[in-house]
Amino acid sequence: MPPRPPRSTTNAPRLSLHPPRGLVRVEAPDLLDGDHRDGEHYERLVLDGGDLAGITLQECVLEAVSLNDAELRGARFVGCSFEDLFAPVLRAPRSTWRETSLRGTRWGSAELYDTTFDGVHLDGGKLDYVNLRSAQLTDVLVSGCIIGELDLTGARATRVSLRDCTVGTLTLDGARLQDVDLRTSSFRGINGLDGLRGATIDEHQLLLLAPFLAAGMGLRVEG
């Protein structure tokens, strides 16, 4: 009998996501800043440039929604499900995303600094630049995504997993990581190598990181 592979000591994200049920389909909602909406289903909405600051959506489904350049500062999404969320420019700093799933997301520049992600699954998206500076990430799974630049400067991340993702540049200056699993994902470059403390990588990734580690330590490799 072949030996069992070593058991991982990295704690995985604890997700308890359930699709919202019993929703009311709303064809043309008049969403305003500060609104609180509960149990609604939106489809094919264009909210580009709208002022939705401080809005709260709870147990809602949003399908094929465009939020390009909409103001979402301080917005709250709790128990929601997003399908095909389109935003070449996403402005959602200091927002809260809790027990929420996002599938097929297409973001250009995503301003999500000082944001809270708690119990979130981001699945199968293409994201050019994601600014999560000083964000709080707890129990987050990012799977099957293509990300140009992921900026976690000063962020706190606990039980976060990047699974089967392709990332151009990962920036970790001043980040504090605990149980962050980077295995099965690829990175072309990493800034702020000290911020990798608390992350889990595989042997192949370690070999790929060797030039960055050597450069960070001022080592000259010859021969």
Tab-separated table of C-alpha atoms in Angstrom:
chain	number	residue	atom	x	y	z
A	1	MET	CA	0.000	0.000	0.000
A	2	PRO	CA	1.523	3.377	-0.997
A	3	PRO	CA	2.120	5.802	1.850
A	4	ARG	CA	-0.527	8.410	2.434
A	5	PRO	CA	0.391	11.971	1.486
A	6	PRO	CA	1.176	14.176	4.460
A	7	ARG	CA	-1.881	15.788	5.957
A	8	SER	CA	-2.072	19.536	5.487
A	9	THR	CA	-1.898	21.613	8.632
A	10	THR	CA	-3.289	24.666	6.830
A	11	ASN	CA	-6.850	25.427	7.876
A	12	ALA	CA	-9.181	25.781	4.883
A	13	PRO	CA	-11.796	28.536	4.553
A	14	ARG	CA	-14.950	27.806	6.536
A	15	LEU	CA	-17.768	28.504	4.107
A	16	SER	CA	-21.489	28.036	4.702
A	17	LEU	CA	-23.000	29.458	1.528
A	18	HIS	CA	-26.613	28.734	0.637
A	19	PRO	CA	-28.508	30.120	-2.376
A	20	PRO	CA	-31.193	32.599	-1.316
A	21	ARG	CA	-34.713	31.193	-1.630
A	22	GLY	CA	-38.221	32.589	-1.868
A	23	LEU	CA	-37.084	35.710	-3.678
A	24	VAL	CA	-39.215	38.412	-5.251
A	25	ARG	CA	-38.177	39.136	-8.840
A	26	VAL	CA	-37.777	42.881	-9.318
A	27	GLU	CA	-37.648	44.052	-12.943
A	28	ALA	CA	-36.578	47.696	-12.600
A	29	PRO	CA	-35.640	48.519	-9.021
A	30	ASP	CA	-35.062	52.124	-8.070
A	31	LEU	CA	-31.970	51.499	-5.975
A	32	LEU	CA	-30.771	54.493	-4.002
A	33	ASP	CA	-27.896	55.204	-1.668
A	34	GLY	CA	-28.591	53.964	1.845
A	35	ASP	CA	-31.370	51.576	0.736
A	36	HIS	CA	-31.924	48.261	2.544
A	37	ARG	CA	-33.260	45.513	0.260
A	38	ASP	CA	-34.019	41.974	1.384
A	39	GLY	CA	-34.958	38.829	-0.568
A	40	GLU	CA	-34.989	40.270	-4.102
A	41	HIS	CA	-33.836	38.890	-7.467
A	42	TYR	CA	-32.336	41.311	-10.007
A	43	GLU	CA	-31.440	40.351	-13.574
A	44	ARG	CA	-29.789	42.262	-16.440
A	45	LEU	CA	-29.538	45.539	-14.578
A	46	VAL	CA	-27.390	48.442	-15.742
A	47	LEU	CA	-26.490	50.578	-12.732
A	48	ASP	CA	-23.458	52.269	-14.267
A	49	GLY	CA	-22.504	55.499	-12.551
A	50	GLY	CA	-25.263	55.214	-9.943
A	51	ASP	CA	-24.930	56.431	-6.365
A	52	LEU	CA	-25.385	53.308	-4.233
A	53	ALA	CA	-23.184	54.355	-1.326
A	54	GLY	CA	-24.161	52.661	1.926
A	55	ILE	CA	-26.730	50.373	0.300
A	56	THR	CA	-27.495	47.026	2.003
A	57	LEU	CA	-28.563	43.964	0.012
A	58	GLN	CA	-29.438	40.918	2.100
A	59	GLU	CA	-30.335	37.462	0.745
A	60	CYS	CA	-30.482	38.825	-2.818
A	61	VAL	CA	-29.520	37.365	-6.211
A	62	LEU	CA	-27.965	39.586	-8.884
A	63	GLU	CA	-27.514	38.126	-12.383
A	64	ALA	CA	-25.820	39.865	-15.317
A	65	VAL	CA	-25.568	43.190	-13.483
A	66	SER	CA	-23.321	46.052	-14.617
A	67	LEU	CA	-21.929	48.313	-11.883
A	68	ASN	CA	-19.369	50.216	-13.918
A	69	ASP	CA	-18.245	53.357	-12.067
A	70	ALA	CA	-21.147	53.076	-9.590
A	71	GLU	CA	-20.494	54.495	-6.112
A	72	LEU	CA	-20.598	51.578	-3.648
A	73	ARG	CA	-18.588	53.053	-0.790
A	74	GLY	CA	-19.694	51.452	2.484
A	75	ALA	CA	-22.150	49.084	0.759
A	76	ARG	CA	-23.100	45.817	2.499
A	77	PHE	CA	-23.839	42.504	0.767
A	78	VAL	CA	-24.971	39.753	3.142
A	79	GLY	CA	-26.018	36.269	2.022
A	80	CYS	CA	-26.069	37.363	-1.630
A	81	SER	CA	-25.287	35.570	-4.887
A	82	PHE	CA	-23.732	37.403	-7.858
A	83	GLU	CA	-23.599	35.876	-11.356
A	84	ASP	CA	-21.705	37.660	-14.151
A	85	LEU	CA	-21.022	40.907	-12.313
A	86	PHE	CA	-19.511	43.360	-14.811
A	87	ALA	CA	-17.566	46.444	-13.736
A	88	PRO	CA	-14.621	47.847	-15.719
A	89	VAL	CA	-14.328	50.267	-12.777
A	90	LEU	CA	-15.607	49.042	-9.401
A	91	ARG	CA	-15.730	51.632	-6.620
A	92	ALA	CA	-16.537	49.821	-3.381
A	93	PRO	CA	-14.070	50.893	-0.678
A	94	ARG	CA	-14.982	50.160	2.942
A	95	SER	CA	-17.724	47.804	1.772
A	96	THR	CA	-18.738	44.530	3.469
A	97	TRP	CA	-19.252	41.186	1.711
A	98	ARG	CA	-20.446	38.439	4.053
A	99	GLU	CA	-21.537	34.861	3.236
A	100	THR	CA	-21.695	35.866	-0.421
A	101	SER	CA	-20.717	34.130	-3.672
A	102	LEU	CA	-19.559	35.752	-6.914
A	103	ARG	CA	-19.308	33.704	-10.132
A	104	GLY	CA	-18.102	34.790	-13.540
A	105	THR	CA	-16.984	38.194	-12.298
A	106	ARG	CA	-15.332	40.622	-14.729
A	107	TRP	CA	-13.636	43.567	-13.069
A	108	GLY	CA	-11.162	46.018	-14.521
A	109	SER	CA	-9.955	48.230	-11.677
A	110	ALA	CA	-11.560	47.205	-8.365
A	111	GLU	CA	-11.146	49.670	-5.491
A	112	LEU	CA	-11.845	47.525	-2.419
A	113	TYR	CA	-9.481	49.009	0.134
A	114	ASP	CA	-10.536	48.846	3.809
A	115	THR	CA	-13.134	46.273	2.782
A	116	THR	CA	-14.351	43.273	4.808
A	117	PHE	CA	-14.714	39.879	3.133
A	118	ASP	CA	-16.110	37.232	5.485
A	119	GLY	CA	-17.240	33.843	4.164
A	120	VAL	CA	-16.905	34.725	0.469
A	121	HIS	CA	-16.396	32.514	-2.602
A	122	LEU	CA	-15.114	34.249	-5.745
A	123	ASP	CA	-15.276	31.694	-8.549
A	124	GLY	CA	-14.203	31.866	-12.170
A	125	GLY	CA	-13.594	35.521	-12.949
A	126	LYS	CA	-11.216	37.789	-14.826
A	127	LEU	CA	-9.942	40.683	-12.730
A	128	ASP	CA	-7.341	43.155	-13.963
A	129	TYR	CA	-6.441	45.031	-10.767
A	130	VAL	CA	-7.830	44.337	-7.293
A	131	ASN	CA	-6.974	46.848	-4.564
A	132	LEU	CA	-7.525	45.150	-1.203
A	133	ARG	CA	-5.186	47.370	0.781
A	134	SER	CA	-5.884	47.241	4.531
A	135	ALA	CA	-8.778	44.840	3.896
A	136	GLN	CA	-9.963	42.211	6.393
A	137	LEU	CA	-10.283	38.794	4.729
A	138	THR	CA	-11.650	35.851	6.712
A	139	ASP	CA	-12.782	32.502	5.271
A	140	VAL	CA	-12.362	33.465	1.617
A	141	LEU	CA	-11.998	31.085	-1.343
A	142	VAL	CA	-10.852	32.433	-4.717
A	143	SER	CA	-10.976	29.716	-7.385
A	144	GLY	CA	-10.331	29.554	-11.112
A	145	CYS	CA	-9.670	33.286	-11.494
A	146	ILE	CA	-7.275	35.213	-13.720
A	147	ILE	CA	-5.986	38.248	-11.823
A	148	GLY	CA	-3.596	40.788	-13.301
A	149	GLU	CA	-2.549	42.393	-10.006
A	150	LEU	CA	-3.682	41.559	-6.480
A	151	ASP	CA	-2.681	44.202	-3.933
A	152	LEU	CA	-2.915	43.043	-0.308
A	153	THR	CA	-0.737	45.777	1.165
A	154	GLY	CA	-1.489	46.038	4.884
A	155	ALA	CA	-4.313	43.497	4.647
A	156	ARG	CA	-5.161	40.876	7.282
A	157	ALA	CA	-6.056	37.483	5.836
A	158	THR	CA	-7.158	34.424	7.820
A	159	ARG	CA	-8.176	31.094	6.239
A	160	VAL	CA	-7.901	32.355	2.667
A	161	SER	CA	-7.295	30.046	-0.298
A	162	LEU	CA	-6.312	30.887	-3.877
A	163	ARG	CA	-7.124	27.710	-5.803
A	164	ASP	CA	-6.206	27.183	-9.463
A	165	CYS	CA	-5.720	30.912	-10.045
A	166	THR	CA	-3.310	32.724	-12.344
A	167	VAL	CA	-1.977	35.932	-10.808
A	168	GLY	CA	0.342	38.398	-12.513
A	169	THR	CA	1.658	40.350	-9.517
A	170	LEU	CA	0.891	39.694	-5.854
A	171	THR	CA	1.768	42.554	-3.486
A	172	LEU	CA	2.045	41.736	0.222
A	173	ASP	CA	3.869	44.671	1.822
A	174	GLY	CA	2.845	44.822	5.479
A	175	ALA	CA	0.255	42.050	5.074
A	176	ARG	CA	-0.516	39.710	7.980
A	177	LEU	CA	-1.411	36.213	6.842
A	178	GLN	CA	-2.646	33.186	8.752
A	179	ASP	CA	-3.647	29.925	7.052
A	180	VAL	CA	-3.387	31.455	3.572
A	181	ASP	CA	-3.113	28.660	0.984
A	182	LEU	CA	-1.445	29.609	-2.297
A	183	ARG	CA	-0.900	26.062	-3.579
A	184	THR	CA	-2.179	25.211	-7.091
A	185	SER	CA	-1.980	28.879	-8.141
A	186	SER	CA	0.730	30.588	-10.195
A	187	PHE	CA	2.361	34.012	-9.783
A	188	ARG	CA	4.616	35.869	-12.200
A	189	GLY	CA	5.893	38.194	-9.499
A	190	ILE	CA	5.567	38.838	-5.766
A	191	ASN	CA	6.271	42.146	-4.027
A	192	GLY	CA	6.798	42.323	-0.272
A	193	LEU	CA	8.148	38.832	0.342
A	194	ASP	CA	8.159	39.412	4.116
A	195	GLY	CA	4.371	39.423	3.882
A	196	LEU	CA	4.426	35.761	2.838
A	197	ARG	CA	4.779	34.700	6.469
A	198	GLY	CA	1.725	32.613	7.327
A	199	ALA	CA	1.186	31.412	3.749
A	200	THR	CA	1.409	27.832	2.493
A	201	ILE	CA	3.098	27.063	-0.830
A	202	ASP	CA	4.123	23.837	-2.546
A	203	GLU	CA	7.618	22.672	-3.533
A	204	HIS	CA	7.224	23.779	-7.146
A	205	GLN	CA	6.232	27.277	-6.059
A	206	LEU	CA	9.214	27.393	-3.719
A	207	LEU	CA	11.549	26.746	-6.651
A	208	LEU	CA	9.866	29.485	-8.684
A	209	LEU	CA	10.184	31.878	-5.746
A	210	ALA	CA	13.909	31.233	-5.348
A	211	PRO	CA	15.038	34.138	-7.604
A	212	PHE	CA	12.783	36.600	-5.745
A	213	LEU	CA	13.985	35.332	-2.367
A	214	ALA	CA	17.607	35.596	-3.463
A	215	ALA	CA	17.109	39.127	-4.756
A	216	GLY	CA	15.367	40.150	-1.538
A	217	MET	CA	18.316	38.865	0.495
A	218	GLY	CA	20.880	40.487	-1.775
A	219	LEU	CA	22.278	37.110	-2.850
A	220	ARG	CA	24.271	36.691	-6.049
A	221	VAL	CA	23.709	33.285	-7.649
A	222	GLU	CA	26.450	32.147	-10.035
A	223	GLY	CA	27.620	28.917	-11.540
